[in-house]
Structure formats: C-alpha cells, structure tokens
Amino acid sequence: MTYFIDLKDLAHDKVSFKGSFEPGVIDFTGDYLRQVKPVDWNAGAERAGAEIRIAGSFETAVEMACSRCLEPAKYEVSKTFDLFFRQRDQLMFDEDDEIELNEKDTRTAFFSGTRLAVSDILHEQVLLALPMKALCKLDCKGLCPVCGTNVNTKSCNCPQEQFNPNLETLVELKKRLENRSS
Ligand SMILES: [Zn+2]
Ligand SMILES: [Zn+2]
C-alpha cells in the first residue's frame, strides 16, 4: 500500500495508486468526528508543468455529533477531487511577482519536501465532503432548551410558550439578508 506520492516517481508517466485506510491512518484529532468505515480511495498523479496534478475519489463513513441533539449522526460520504500542488522550495527561486500571483491562485496548494502524503490529502477531502452542521435526521427536534431532554425520544413538561422559535428564525433570517445587502 502506498501512502506517499513521491516526486521522483512522476518523472515521465502518470502513476496510479489506490488503498484502503482503516480508522487511525488519517488523523482526525480535533475534527469532532469518528471514522466508522475504511477510507477506500484511488488516485492518479502526474506532472502538469511545474505542478503536480492529483485526481481521484474516495468513499467512507463517519459519525459526527448532531448539532441539535448531540446524538451520533452517521454520514456516508464519497467525493471526487482534482488538485494541483506546487513545491514550496522551488517557489523560492521564482520571481517575486510570480509568487504573488500564485498565492492568490487558490486552485493550487503548496507543499514542502519531495513527497505528498496521501493521508493528508484525504484528510482535507473528507472534511470538505461533510456538512458544516451535522444532523442525525432532517427533522431532528433537538434538546429542550429548558431541561435538556432529547425531544426526539421523550417529551418533557416544560412550558413551550417561553419563546416562539419560528418567529426568532424569521427575525434572524431578516437580519442576515439585511447584512448581505448592505
Ligand atoms: Zn439530532
Ligand atoms: Zn424540557
């Protein structure tokens, strides 16, 4: 199994890789998720001018805490990617103005050394495939704001008239629209 894409292997031909990363190979520490299936991936790497082009796809499954009720929300994710990398060391010898131009070019990522870690690339791609806010189900009722009961599984006797969540959402939405247009 190959974990690194080595620049010297890319001198002439396109190189294809594939693998299956069990939980633990990709470091998700601090990402608030749990990998619950291997990350099955394949990728092709080739030189594209001064850059390395890496295109491929993956699939896996992760669990995140539901943003409303905090119970595990499982996501089956798959994604294709087509990325360009440029060696940072090599960049130092380029003209100043060219560096500036490339730094603005968000399409290209930079790396140091002579090898690219596949696990680092997949780490970022898995995060990109996930929603900003996880939901265990689309209509998750969340936790009672008063007593903290998970209203999906149990009802509580807290007074419901303390605030009108729908009205609050509308006010919030209006504020956001105003901010955007100003
Ligand atoms: Zn939920
Ligand atoms: Zn309650």
PDB file of C-alpha atoms and ligand atoms in Angstrom:
ATOM      1  CA  MET A   1       0.000   0.000   0.000  1.00  0.00           C
ATOM      2  CA  THR A   2       1.390   3.418  -0.929  1.00  0.00           C
ATOM      3  CA  TYR A   3       0.983   6.301   1.471  1.00  0.00           C
ATOM      4  CA  PHE A   4       3.205   8.811  -0.286  1.00  0.00           C
ATOM      5  CA  ILE A   5       3.305  10.217  -3.762  1.00  0.00           C
ATOM      6  CA  ASP A   6       6.995  10.675  -4.471  1.00  0.00           C
ATOM      7  CA  LEU A   7       8.051  13.315  -6.983  1.00  0.00           C
ATOM      8  CA  LYS A   8      10.806  11.158  -8.442  1.00  0.00           C
ATOM      9  CA  ASP A   9       8.225   8.550  -9.484  1.00  0.00           C
ATOM     10  CA  LEU A  10       6.444  11.166 -11.550  1.00  0.00           C
ATOM     11  CA  ALA A  11       9.334  11.987 -13.880  1.00  0.00           C
ATOM     12  CA  HIS A  12       7.721  10.579 -17.007  1.00  0.00           C
ATOM     13  CA  ASP A  13       4.446   8.795 -16.506  1.00  0.00           C
ATOM     14  CA  LYS A  14       1.208   9.126 -14.717  1.00  0.00           C
ATOM     15  CA  VAL A  15       1.182   6.961 -11.606  1.00  0.00           C
ATOM     16  CA  SER A  16      -1.942   5.345 -10.204  1.00  0.00           C
ATOM     17  CA  PHE A  17      -2.483   4.478  -6.571  1.00  0.00           C
ATOM     18  CA  LYS A  18      -5.244   3.014  -4.508  1.00  0.00           C
ATOM     19  CA  GLY A  19      -5.722   1.918  -0.950  1.00  0.00           C
ATOM     20  CA  SER A  20      -7.979   1.427   1.996  1.00  0.00           C
ATOM     21  CA  PHE A  21      -7.223   3.401   5.166  1.00  0.00           C
ATOM     22  CA  GLU A  22      -8.546   1.844   8.353  1.00  0.00           C
ATOM     23  CA  PRO A  23      -9.568   4.278  11.113  1.00  0.00           C
ATOM     24  CA  GLY A  24      -6.408   5.735  12.649  1.00  0.00           C
ATOM     25  CA  VAL A  25      -4.360   6.135   9.452  1.00  0.00           C
ATOM     26  CA  ILE A  26      -5.829   9.568   8.775  1.00  0.00           C
ATOM     27  CA  ASP A  27      -5.524  11.799  11.827  1.00  0.00           C
ATOM     28  CA  PHE A  28      -8.911  13.344  12.585  1.00  0.00           C
ATOM     29  CA  THR A  29      -7.860  14.608  16.026  1.00  0.00           C
ATOM     30  CA  GLY A  30      -9.691  17.855  16.724  1.00  0.00           C
ATOM     31  CA  ASP A  31     -12.153  17.434  13.845  1.00  0.00           C
ATOM     32  CA  TYR A  32     -15.035  16.253  16.069  1.00  0.00           C
ATOM     33  CA  LEU A  33     -15.746  13.166  14.034  1.00  0.00           C
ATOM     34  CA  ARG A  34     -15.226   9.423  14.218  1.00  0.00           C
ATOM     35  CA  GLN A  35     -14.291   7.414  11.142  1.00  0.00           C
ATOM     36  CA  VAL A  36     -16.504   4.293  11.190  1.00  0.00           C
ATOM     37  CA  LYS A  37     -15.501   2.690   7.866  1.00  0.00           C
ATOM     38  CA  PRO A  38     -12.192   2.428   5.975  1.00  0.00           C
ATOM     39  CA  VAL A  39     -11.485   5.259   3.572  1.00  0.00           C
ATOM     40  CA  ASP A  40     -11.377   3.453   0.214  1.00  0.00           C
ATOM     41  CA  TRP A  41      -9.589   5.635  -2.292  1.00  0.00           C
ATOM     42  CA  ASN A  42      -7.868   5.736  -5.648  1.00  0.00           C
ATOM     43  CA  ALA A  43      -5.812   8.493  -7.218  1.00  0.00           C
ATOM     44  CA  GLY A  44      -3.709   9.255 -10.250  1.00  0.00           C
ATOM     45  CA  ALA A  45      -0.732  11.610 -10.066  1.00  0.00           C
ATOM     46  CA  GLU A  46       1.123  13.300 -12.903  1.00  0.00           C
ATOM     47  CA  ARG A  47       3.251  16.305 -13.583  1.00  0.00           C
ATOM     48  CA  ALA A  48       1.404  19.250 -15.093  1.00  0.00           C
ATOM     49  CA  GLY A  49       4.040  21.838 -15.923  1.00  0.00           C
ATOM     50  CA  ALA A  50       5.587  22.999 -12.660  1.00  0.00           C
ATOM     51  CA  GLU A  51       2.755  21.445 -10.713  1.00  0.00           C
ATOM     52  CA  ILE A  52       1.687  18.001  -9.615  1.00  0.00           C
ATOM     53  CA  ARG A  53      -1.858  17.106 -10.520  1.00  0.00           C
ATOM     54  CA  ILE A  54      -3.600  14.547  -8.320  1.00  0.00           C
ATOM     55  CA  ALA A  55      -7.082  13.402  -9.235  1.00  0.00           C
ATOM     56  CA  GLY A  56      -9.082  10.650  -7.630  1.00  0.00           C
ATOM     57  CA  SER A  57     -12.002   9.694  -5.459  1.00  0.00           C
ATOM     58  CA  PHE A  58     -12.789   8.126  -2.117  1.00  0.00           C
ATOM     59  CA  GLU A  59     -15.633   6.806  -0.029  1.00  0.00           C
ATOM     60  CA  THR A  60     -16.029   6.270   3.695  1.00  0.00           C
ATOM     61  CA  ALA A  61     -18.428   6.794   6.588  1.00  0.00           C
ATOM     62  CA  VAL A  62     -18.062   8.995   9.653  1.00  0.00           C
ATOM     63  CA  GLU A  63     -20.054   9.875  12.725  1.00  0.00           C
ATOM     64  CA  MET A  64     -20.439  13.435  13.961  1.00  0.00           C
ATOM     65  CA  ALA A  65     -22.445  14.785  16.880  1.00  0.00           C
ATOM     66  CA  CYS A  66     -25.855  16.044  15.728  1.00  0.00           C
ATOM     67  CA  SER A  67     -25.817  19.841  16.061  1.00  0.00           C
ATOM     68  CA  ARG A  68     -29.302  19.812  17.611  1.00  0.00           C
ATOM     69  CA  CYS A  69     -29.474  16.755  19.900  1.00  0.00           C
ATOM     70  CA  LEU A  70     -25.764  15.759  20.153  1.00  0.00           C
ATOM     71  CA  GLU A  71     -26.527  12.102  19.306  1.00  0.00           C
ATOM     72  CA  PRO A  72     -24.228  10.479  16.696  1.00  0.00           C
ATOM     73  CA  ALA A  73     -25.169  11.391  13.125  1.00  0.00           C
ATOM     74  CA  LYS A  74     -23.753   8.984  10.547  1.00  0.00           C
ATOM     75  CA  TYR A  75     -22.646  10.220   7.137  1.00  0.00           C
ATOM     76  CA  GLU A  76     -21.747   8.024   4.182  1.00  0.00           C
ATOM     77  CA  VAL A  77     -19.501  10.260   2.105  1.00  0.00           C
ATOM     78  CA  SER A  78     -17.887   9.929  -1.289  1.00  0.00           C
ATOM     79  CA  LYS A  79     -16.192  12.582  -3.357  1.00  0.00           C
ATOM     80  CA  THR A  80     -14.005  13.061  -6.379  1.00  0.00           C
ATOM     81  CA  PHE A  81     -11.126  15.514  -6.378  1.00  0.00           C
ATOM     82  CA  ASP A  82      -8.792  17.129  -8.897  1.00  0.00           C
ATOM     83  CA  LEU A  83      -5.981  19.006  -7.180  1.00  0.00           C
ATOM     84  CA  PHE A  84      -2.826  20.853  -8.099  1.00  0.00           C
ATOM     85  CA  PHE A  85       0.228  21.025  -5.881  1.00  0.00           C
ATOM     86  CA  ARG A  86       3.382  23.053  -6.144  1.00  0.00           C
ATOM     87  CA  GLN A  87       6.589  22.517  -4.246  1.00  0.00           C
ATOM     88  CA  ARG A  88       7.176  25.414  -1.902  1.00  0.00           C
ATOM     89  CA  ASP A  89      11.001  25.142  -2.010  1.00  0.00           C
ATOM     90  CA  GLN A  90      11.025  25.534  -5.755  1.00  0.00           C
ATOM     91  CA  LEU A  91       8.859  28.606  -5.454  1.00  0.00           C
ATOM     92  CA  MET A  92      11.598  30.437  -3.550  1.00  0.00           C
ATOM     93  CA  PHE A  93      13.687  30.657  -6.703  1.00  0.00           C
ATOM     94  CA  ASP A  94      10.926  32.196  -8.772  1.00  0.00           C
ATOM     95  CA  GLU A  95      10.425  35.881  -9.396  1.00  0.00           C
ATOM     96  CA  ASP A  96       8.694  37.851  -6.653  1.00  0.00           C
ATOM     97  CA  ASP A  97       5.727  38.879  -8.740  1.00  0.00           C
ATOM     98  CA  GLU A  98       5.089  35.338  -9.819  1.00  0.00           C
ATOM     99  CA  ILE A  99       4.868  34.179  -6.207  1.00  0.00           C
ATOM    100  CA  GLU A 100       2.267  36.808  -5.505  1.00  0.00           C
ATOM    101  CA  LEU A 101       0.214  35.668  -8.453  1.00  0.00           C
ATOM    102  CA  ASN A 102       0.350  32.035  -7.383  1.00  0.00           C
ATOM    103  CA  GLU A 103      -0.512  32.732  -3.761  1.00  0.00           C
ATOM    104  CA  LYS A 104      -3.769  34.244  -4.976  1.00  0.00           C
ATOM    105  CA  ASP A 105      -4.467  31.184  -7.064  1.00  0.00           C
ATOM    106  CA  THR A 106      -6.473  29.112  -4.596  1.00  0.00           C
ATOM    107  CA  ARG A 107      -6.595  26.197  -7.011  1.00  0.00           C
ATOM    108  CA  THR A 108      -3.006  25.336  -6.144  1.00  0.00           C
ATOM    109  CA  ALA A 109      -1.846  24.049  -2.769  1.00  0.00           C
ATOM    110  CA  PHE A 110       1.779  24.178  -1.679  1.00  0.00           C
ATOM    111  CA  PHE A 111       3.895  21.517  -0.073  1.00  0.00           C
ATOM    112  CA  SER A 112       7.468  21.152   1.174  1.00  0.00           C
ATOM    113  CA  GLY A 113       9.887  18.297   0.586  1.00  0.00           C
ATOM    114  CA  THR A 114       9.667  15.725  -2.180  1.00  0.00           C
ATOM    115  CA  ARG A 115       6.707  13.623  -1.122  1.00  0.00           C
ATOM    116  CA  LEU A 116       2.987  14.195  -0.724  1.00  0.00           C
ATOM    117  CA  ALA A 117       1.207  12.236   1.995  1.00  0.00           C
ATOM    118  CA  VAL A 118      -1.974  10.707   0.628  1.00  0.00           C
ATOM    119  CA  SER A 119      -3.443  10.696   4.150  1.00  0.00           C
ATOM    120  CA  ASP A 120      -3.066  14.494   4.375  1.00  0.00           C
ATOM    121  CA  ILE A 121      -4.836  14.982   1.048  1.00  0.00           C
ATOM    122  CA  LEU A 122      -7.671  12.637   2.021  1.00  0.00           C
ATOM    123  CA  HIS A 123      -7.968  14.258   5.447  1.00  0.00           C
ATOM    124  CA  GLU A 124      -8.838  17.578   3.847  1.00  0.00           C
ATOM    125  CA  GLN A 125     -11.101  15.997   1.224  1.00  0.00           C
ATOM    126  CA  VAL A 126     -13.145  14.107   3.838  1.00  0.00           C
ATOM    127  CA  LEU A 127     -13.690  17.338   5.790  1.00  0.00           C
ATOM    128  CA  LEU A 128     -14.774  19.119   2.588  1.00  0.00           C
ATOM    129  CA  ALA A 129     -17.325  16.380   1.876  1.00  0.00           C
ATOM    130  CA  LEU A 130     -19.056  16.829   5.233  1.00  0.00           C
ATOM    131  CA  PRO A 131     -21.767  19.364   6.080  1.00  0.00           C
ATOM    132  CA  MET A 132     -20.854  22.301   8.347  1.00  0.00           C
ATOM    133  CA  LYS A 133     -23.563  21.253  10.787  1.00  0.00           C
ATOM    134  CA  ALA A 134     -24.395  17.605  11.271  1.00  0.00           C
ATOM    135  CA  LEU A 135     -27.987  16.445  11.710  1.00  0.00           C
ATOM    136  CA  CYS A 136     -28.980  12.937  12.872  1.00  0.00           C
ATOM    137  CA  LYS A 137     -32.103  13.358  10.722  1.00  0.00           C
ATOM    138  CA  LEU A 138     -33.519  16.283   8.771  1.00  0.00           C
ATOM    139  CA  ASP A 139     -36.370  16.893  11.221  1.00  0.00           C
ATOM    140  CA  CYS A 140     -34.381  16.378  14.416  1.00  0.00           C
ATOM    141  CA  LYS A 141     -36.290  18.130  17.197  1.00  0.00           C
ATOM    142  CA  GLY A 142     -33.157  18.677  19.264  1.00  0.00           C
ATOM    143  CA  LEU A 143     -32.911  19.207  23.004  1.00  0.00           C
ATOM    144  CA  CYS A 144     -35.477  21.016  25.111  1.00  0.00           C
ATOM    145  CA  PRO A 145     -33.944  24.471  25.763  1.00  0.00           C
ATOM    146  CA  VAL A 146     -35.235  24.390  29.343  1.00  0.00           C
ATOM    147  CA  CYS A 147     -34.461  20.901  30.724  1.00  0.00           C
ATOM    148  CA  GLY A 148     -32.155  19.413  28.059  1.00  0.00           C
ATOM    149  CA  THR A 149     -34.366  16.388  27.318  1.00  0.00           C
ATOM    150  CA  ASN A 150     -33.871  14.895  23.857  1.00  0.00           C
ATOM    151  CA  VAL A 151     -37.315  15.686  22.443  1.00  0.00           C
ATOM    152  CA  ASN A 152     -36.911  13.090  19.667  1.00  0.00           C
ATOM    153  CA  THR A 153     -37.186  10.217  22.111  1.00  0.00           C
ATOM    154  CA  LYS A 154     -39.022  11.670  25.122  1.00  0.00           C
ATOM    155  CA  SER A 155     -41.358  14.564  25.754  1.00  0.00           C
ATOM    156  CA  CYS A 156     -40.978  16.827  28.751  1.00  0.00           C
ATOM    157  CA  ASN A 157     -43.412  19.055  30.604  1.00  0.00           C
ATOM    158  CA  CYS A 158     -41.595  22.339  30.204  1.00  0.00           C
ATOM    159  CA  PRO A 159     -43.692  25.353  29.189  1.00  0.00           C
ATOM    160  CA  GLN A 160     -43.405  25.783  25.427  1.00  0.00           C
ATOM    161  CA  GLU A 161     -44.627  29.399  25.245  1.00  0.00           C
ATOM    162  CA  GLN A 162     -41.385  30.921  26.551  1.00  0.00           C
ATOM    163  CA  PHE A 163     -40.370  31.895  23.060  1.00  0.00           C
ATOM    164  CA  ASN A 164     -41.546  31.316  19.540  1.00  0.00           C
ATOM    165  CA  PRO A 165     -38.705  29.572  17.699  1.00  0.00           C
ATOM    166  CA  ASN A 166     -40.281  30.207  14.299  1.00  0.00           C
ATOM    167  CA  LEU A 167     -40.532  33.923  14.890  1.00  0.00           C
ATOM    168  CA  GLU A 168     -36.958  34.000  16.135  1.00  0.00           C
ATOM    169  CA  THR A 169     -35.772  32.229  12.994  1.00  0.00           C
ATOM    170  CA  LEU A 170     -37.544  34.752  10.779  1.00  0.00           C
ATOM    171  CA  VAL A 171     -36.024  37.700  12.620  1.00  0.00           C
ATOM    172  CA  GLU A 172     -32.601  36.078  12.337  1.00  0.00           C
ATOM    173  CA  LEU A 173     -33.103  35.439   8.627  1.00  0.00           C
ATOM    174  CA  LYS A 174     -34.187  39.030   8.022  1.00  0.00           C
ATOM    175  CA  LYS A 175     -31.081  40.311   9.841  1.00  0.00           C
ATOM    176  CA  ARG A 176     -28.851  38.113   7.733  1.00  0.00           C
ATOM    177  CA  LEU A 177     -30.441  39.305   4.485  1.00  0.00           C
ATOM    178  CA  GLU A 178     -30.022  42.928   5.540  1.00  0.00           C
ATOM    179  CA  ASN A 179     -26.371  42.354   6.368  1.00  0.00           C
ATOM    180  CA  ARG A 180     -25.778  40.767   2.993  1.00  0.00           C
ATOM    181  CA  SER A 181     -27.324  43.607   1.005  1.00  0.00           C
ATOM    182  CA  SER A 182     -25.544  46.365   2.923  1.00  0.00           C
TER     183      SER A 182
HETATM  184 ZN    ZN B   1     -30.345  15.095  16.274  1.00  0.00          ZN
HETATM  185 ZN    ZN B   2     -37.966  20.315  28.885  1.00  0.00          ZN
END
